[in-house]
Amino acid sequence: MKVLVAVKRVVDYNVKVRVKSDNTGVDIANVKMSMNPFDEIAIEEAVRLKEKGVATEVIAVSCGVTQCQETLRTAMAIGADRAILVETTAELQPLAVAKLLKALMDKEQPGLVILGKQAIDDDCNQTGQMLAALAGLPQATFASKVEVVDGKASVTREVDGGLEVLALSLPAIITTDLRLNEPRYVTLPNIMKAKKKQMDIFKPEDLGVDVSPRIKTLKVVEPPKRSAGIKVTDVAALVDKLKNEAKVI
């Protein structure tokens, strides 16, 4: 069984994000970039399935600029067998990514597709669900445990009231939550091995996909700075502040 894993290049989670002076977006010039943490969990889970003998091949996929090759090399250092880059400088929105992944699914015919539940840059939490809809496949989102036995996947997911267990027939789409696993440390020997692994590069046109943006970003602004707290003399003053200034009651 092939496992296809989507990985995204994002601003590193340790970096303080800054908005451009013209409010057109986030400033990524000279900023450290890394693999989206939820996608790292997805790669780790796919590699563990291969180590258990459930999966035969793990394919990492990324869509974006040329520098995404670094992210794919990291995925191969974790344990992916080969990688595919859909190279484009266009702004890729969730629907466009889902369409690209659907085209690659038709090409590779994987038994399972694993994605991070969301990217930490746009926080959309849409690509996995859109891909399942486009492919007409069963999906399980926010997975905290995955087991694959006899052509079926059992997925435990966290819900407000506790845990929910879903049984999926394969092929299927799974999106990973934070508690699914802890990704392994990438060692130097594996980084060196990853440089020799196969990486195929396509353009969206090669896959017959239109990646034109459907949504336009009008303005990006930083959240307002939190104002300092104040002390009140009594309960009546507190109620007055909450009612007339904060307007929360």
C-alpha positions as CSV (number, residue, x, y, z in Angstrom):
1,M,0.0,0.0,0.0
2,K,1.3,3.4,-0.9
3,V,0.8,6.3,1.6
4,L,0.8,9.8,0.2
5,V,1.7,12.6,2.7
6,A,1.3,16.3,2.0
7,V,3.8,18.6,3.6
8,K,3.9,22.4,3.6
9,R,6.7,24.9,4.0
10,V,5.7,27.5,6.6
11,V,7.3,30.1,8.8
12,D,9.0,28.3,11.7
13,Y,6.8,28.2,14.8
14,N,9.5,29.8,17.0
15,V,9.6,32.9,14.8
16,K,7.6,36.0,15.7
17,V,5.5,36.8,12.7
18,R,5.6,40.4,11.4
19,V,3.2,42.0,9.0
20,K,4.5,43.9,6.0
21,S,4.5,47.7,6.2
22,D,2.0,48.0,3.4
23,N,-0.4,45.4,5.0
24,T,-0.3,43.1,2.0
25,G,0.7,40.1,3.9
26,V,3.3,38.5,6.3
27,D,7.0,39.4,5.9
28,I,8.9,36.2,5.1
29,A,12.2,37.9,4.0
30,N,15.2,36.4,5.8
31,V,12.8,34.4,8.1
32,K,13.5,30.8,9.1
33,M,11.1,28.4,7.3
34,S,10.4,24.8,8.3
35,M,7.9,22.0,7.8
36,N,4.4,22.6,9.2
37,P,4.4,20.7,12.6
38,F,1.1,18.9,11.8
39,D,2.6,17.6,8.5
40,E,5.7,16.4,10.4
41,I,3.3,14.3,12.5
42,A,1.7,13.0,9.3
43,I,5.0,11.9,7.9
44,E,6.0,10.2,11.1
45,E,2.7,8.3,11.2
46,A,3.2,7.2,7.6
47,V,6.7,6.0,8.3
48,R,5.5,4.1,11.4
49,L,2.9,2.3,9.2
50,K,5.7,1.3,6.9
51,E,7.8,0.1,9.8
52,K,4.9,-2.1,10.9
53,G,4.7,-3.6,7.4
54,V,1.3,-2.1,6.6
55,A,2.6,0.4,4.0
56,T,5.1,-0.4,1.3
57,E,6.0,3.1,0.1
58,V,5.7,6.6,1.6
59,I,5.5,9.5,-0.9
60,A,5.9,13.1,0.4
61,V,4.2,15.8,-1.6
62,S,4.6,19.6,-1.4
63,C,3.2,22.4,-3.5
64,G,4.9,25.8,-3.8
65,V,8.1,27.5,-4.5
66,T,11.5,25.9,-5.4
67,Q,12.6,26.1,-1.7
68,C,9.9,23.5,-0.8
69,Q,12.6,21.0,-1.9
70,E,14.2,21.5,1.5
71,T,11.0,20.6,3.2
72,L,10.7,17.5,1.1
73,R,14.3,16.5,1.9
74,T,13.4,16.7,5.6
75,A,10.4,14.5,5.0
76,M,12.7,11.9,3.2
77,A,15.2,12.2,6.1
78,I,12.3,11.3,8.5
79,G,11.6,8.2,6.3
80,A,9.7,9.0,3.2
81,D,10.9,6.9,0.2
82,R,10.5,9.6,-2.5
83,A,9.1,13.0,-3.0
84,I,7.0,15.0,-5.5
85,L,7.1,18.8,-5.8
86,V,4.4,20.7,-7.6
87,E,6.4,23.9,-8.3
88,T,4.7,27.2,-8.7
89,T,5.1,30.8,-7.5
90,A,1.4,31.4,-7.5
91,E,-0.5,31.9,-4.2
92,L,-1.9,28.5,-3.4
93,Q,-5.2,28.4,-1.5
94,P,-6.7,25.2,0.0
95,L,-8.9,24.4,-2.9
96,A,-6.0,24.7,-5.4
97,V,-3.8,22.4,-3.2
98,A,-6.7,19.9,-2.9
99,K,-7.0,19.8,-6.7
100,L,-3.3,19.3,-7.1
101,L,-3.3,16.4,-4.6
102,K,-6.3,14.9,-6.3
103,A,-4.4,14.9,-9.6
104,L,-1.4,13.2,-7.9
105,M,-3.7,10.7,-6.3
106,D,-5.1,9.7,-9.7
107,K,-1.5,9.3,-10.9
108,E,-0.1,7.4,-7.9
109,Q,-3.2,5.5,-6.7
110,P,-2.3,5.5,-2.9
111,G,-4.2,3.4,-0.4
112,L,-4.1,6.2,2.2
113,V,-3.5,9.9,2.2
114,I,-2.4,11.6,5.4
115,L,-2.3,15.4,5.9
116,G,-1.8,17.7,8.9
117,K,-5.1,18.9,10.1
118,Q,-4.1,22.5,9.3
119,A,-1.1,24.7,8.5
120,I,0.1,27.1,11.2
121,D,0.4,30.0,8.7
122,D,-3.2,30.3,7.3
123,D,-4.9,28.0,9.9
124,C,-7.5,27.1,7.3
125,N,-8.1,23.4,8.2
126,Q,-9.7,22.8,4.8
127,T,-7.4,21.0,2.4
128,G,-8.0,17.4,3.8
129,Q,-11.7,17.8,3.8
130,M,-11.8,19.4,0.3
131,L,-9.5,16.5,-1.0
132,A,-11.9,13.9,0.4
133,A,-14.8,15.6,-1.3
134,L,-13.0,15.9,-4.7
135,A,-11.9,12.3,-4.5
136,G,-15.2,10.9,-3.2
137,L,-13.3,9.1,-0.4
138,P,-14.1,8.5,3.3
139,Q,-12.3,10.9,5.7
140,A,-11.3,11.0,9.4
141,T,-10.1,14.4,10.7
142,F,-8.1,15.3,13.9
143,A,-6.8,11.7,14.3
144,S,-5.1,11.0,17.7
145,K,-4.6,7.2,16.9
146,V,-4.5,5.3,13.6
147,E,-4.6,1.5,13.1
148,V,-4.7,-0.2,9.7
149,V,-5.8,-3.8,9.5
150,D,-7.1,-5.9,6.6
151,G,-7.8,-3.0,4.3
152,K,-9.6,-0.9,6.9
153,A,-8.4,2.0,9.0
154,S,-9.6,2.5,12.6
155,V,-9.1,6.2,13.6
156,T,-9.6,7.6,17.1
157,R,-10.3,11.3,17.1
158,E,-10.8,13.8,19.9
159,V,-14.2,15.4,20.2
160,D,-15.7,17.7,22.8
161,G,-17.2,14.9,24.8
162,G,-14.2,12.6,24.8
163,L,-13.1,10.2,22.0
164,E,-14.7,9.0,18.8
165,V,-13.6,5.9,16.9
166,L,-14.3,5.7,13.2
167,A,-13.8,2.7,10.9
168,L,-12.8,3.6,7.3
169,S,-12.6,1.5,4.2
170,L,-9.4,2.2,2.2
171,P,-8.5,4.2,0.2
172,A,-9.2,7.1,2.7
173,I,-8.1,10.5,3.8
174,I,-6.8,11.2,7.3
175,T,-5.8,14.5,8.9
176,T,-3.5,14.4,12.0
177,D,-4.0,16.0,15.4
178,L,-1.2,17.0,17.8
179,R,-1.4,14.0,20.0
180,L,-1.1,11.3,17.3
181,N,2.6,10.9,17.8
182,E,5.9,12.7,18.5
183,P,8.1,13.0,15.3
184,R,11.5,11.5,15.5
185,Y,14.7,13.5,15.6
186,V,16.2,13.7,12.1
187,T,19.8,12.4,12.2
188,L,22.7,13.6,10.0
189,P,23.1,10.2,8.3
190,N,19.5,10.2,7.3
191,I,19.8,13.8,6.0
192,M,22.7,12.6,3.8
193,K,20.7,9.6,2.5
194,A,17.7,11.9,1.7
195,K,19.9,13.8,-0.8
196,K,20.1,10.7,-2.9
197,K,16.4,9.8,-2.9
198,Q,14.2,10.5,-5.9
199,M,12.3,13.8,-6.2
200,D,10.0,14.4,-9.1
201,I,9.0,18.0,-10.1
202,F,5.8,19.0,-11.9
203,K,4.1,22.2,-12.7
204,P,0.4,22.7,-12.1
205,E,-0.1,22.7,-15.9
206,D,1.4,19.3,-16.2
207,L,-1.3,18.0,-13.9
208,G,-4.0,20.0,-15.7
209,V,-4.9,22.0,-12.6
210,D,-5.9,25.7,-12.5
211,V,-4.5,27.2,-9.3
212,S,-5.9,30.7,-9.8
213,P,-6.9,32.2,-6.4
214,R,-10.6,32.2,-5.6
215,I,-10.2,34.5,-2.6
216,K,-8.5,37.9,-2.5
217,T,-6.7,39.2,0.6
218,L,-7.6,42.8,1.1
219,K,-5.5,43.6,4.1
220,V,-3.4,42.0,6.8
221,V,-3.0,43.7,10.2
222,E,-1.5,42.7,13.5
223,P,-3.9,42.2,16.4
224,P,-4.2,45.3,18.7
225,K,-1.8,45.4,21.6
226,R,-3.3,44.4,24.9
227,S,-4.0,47.3,27.2
228,A,-2.8,47.3,30.8
229,G,-5.2,46.2,33.5
230,I,-6.7,48.6,36.1
231,K,-7.8,48.3,39.7
232,V,-11.3,49.2,40.8
233,T,-12.4,50.4,44.2
234,D,-15.5,48.2,44.6
235,V,-17.9,45.8,42.9
236,A,-20.1,48.6,41.7
237,A,-17.2,50.2,39.9
238,L,-16.3,46.8,38.4
239,V,-19.8,46.2,37.1
240,D,-19.9,49.7,35.7
241,K,-16.6,49.2,33.8
242,L,-17.7,45.8,32.4
243,K,-21.1,47.2,31.3
244,N,-20.2,50.6,29.9
245,E,-16.6,50.3,28.8
246,A,-15.9,46.6,28.0
247,K,-19.6,46.0,27.1
248,V,-19.4,42.4,28.1
249,I,-22.5,42.4,30.3
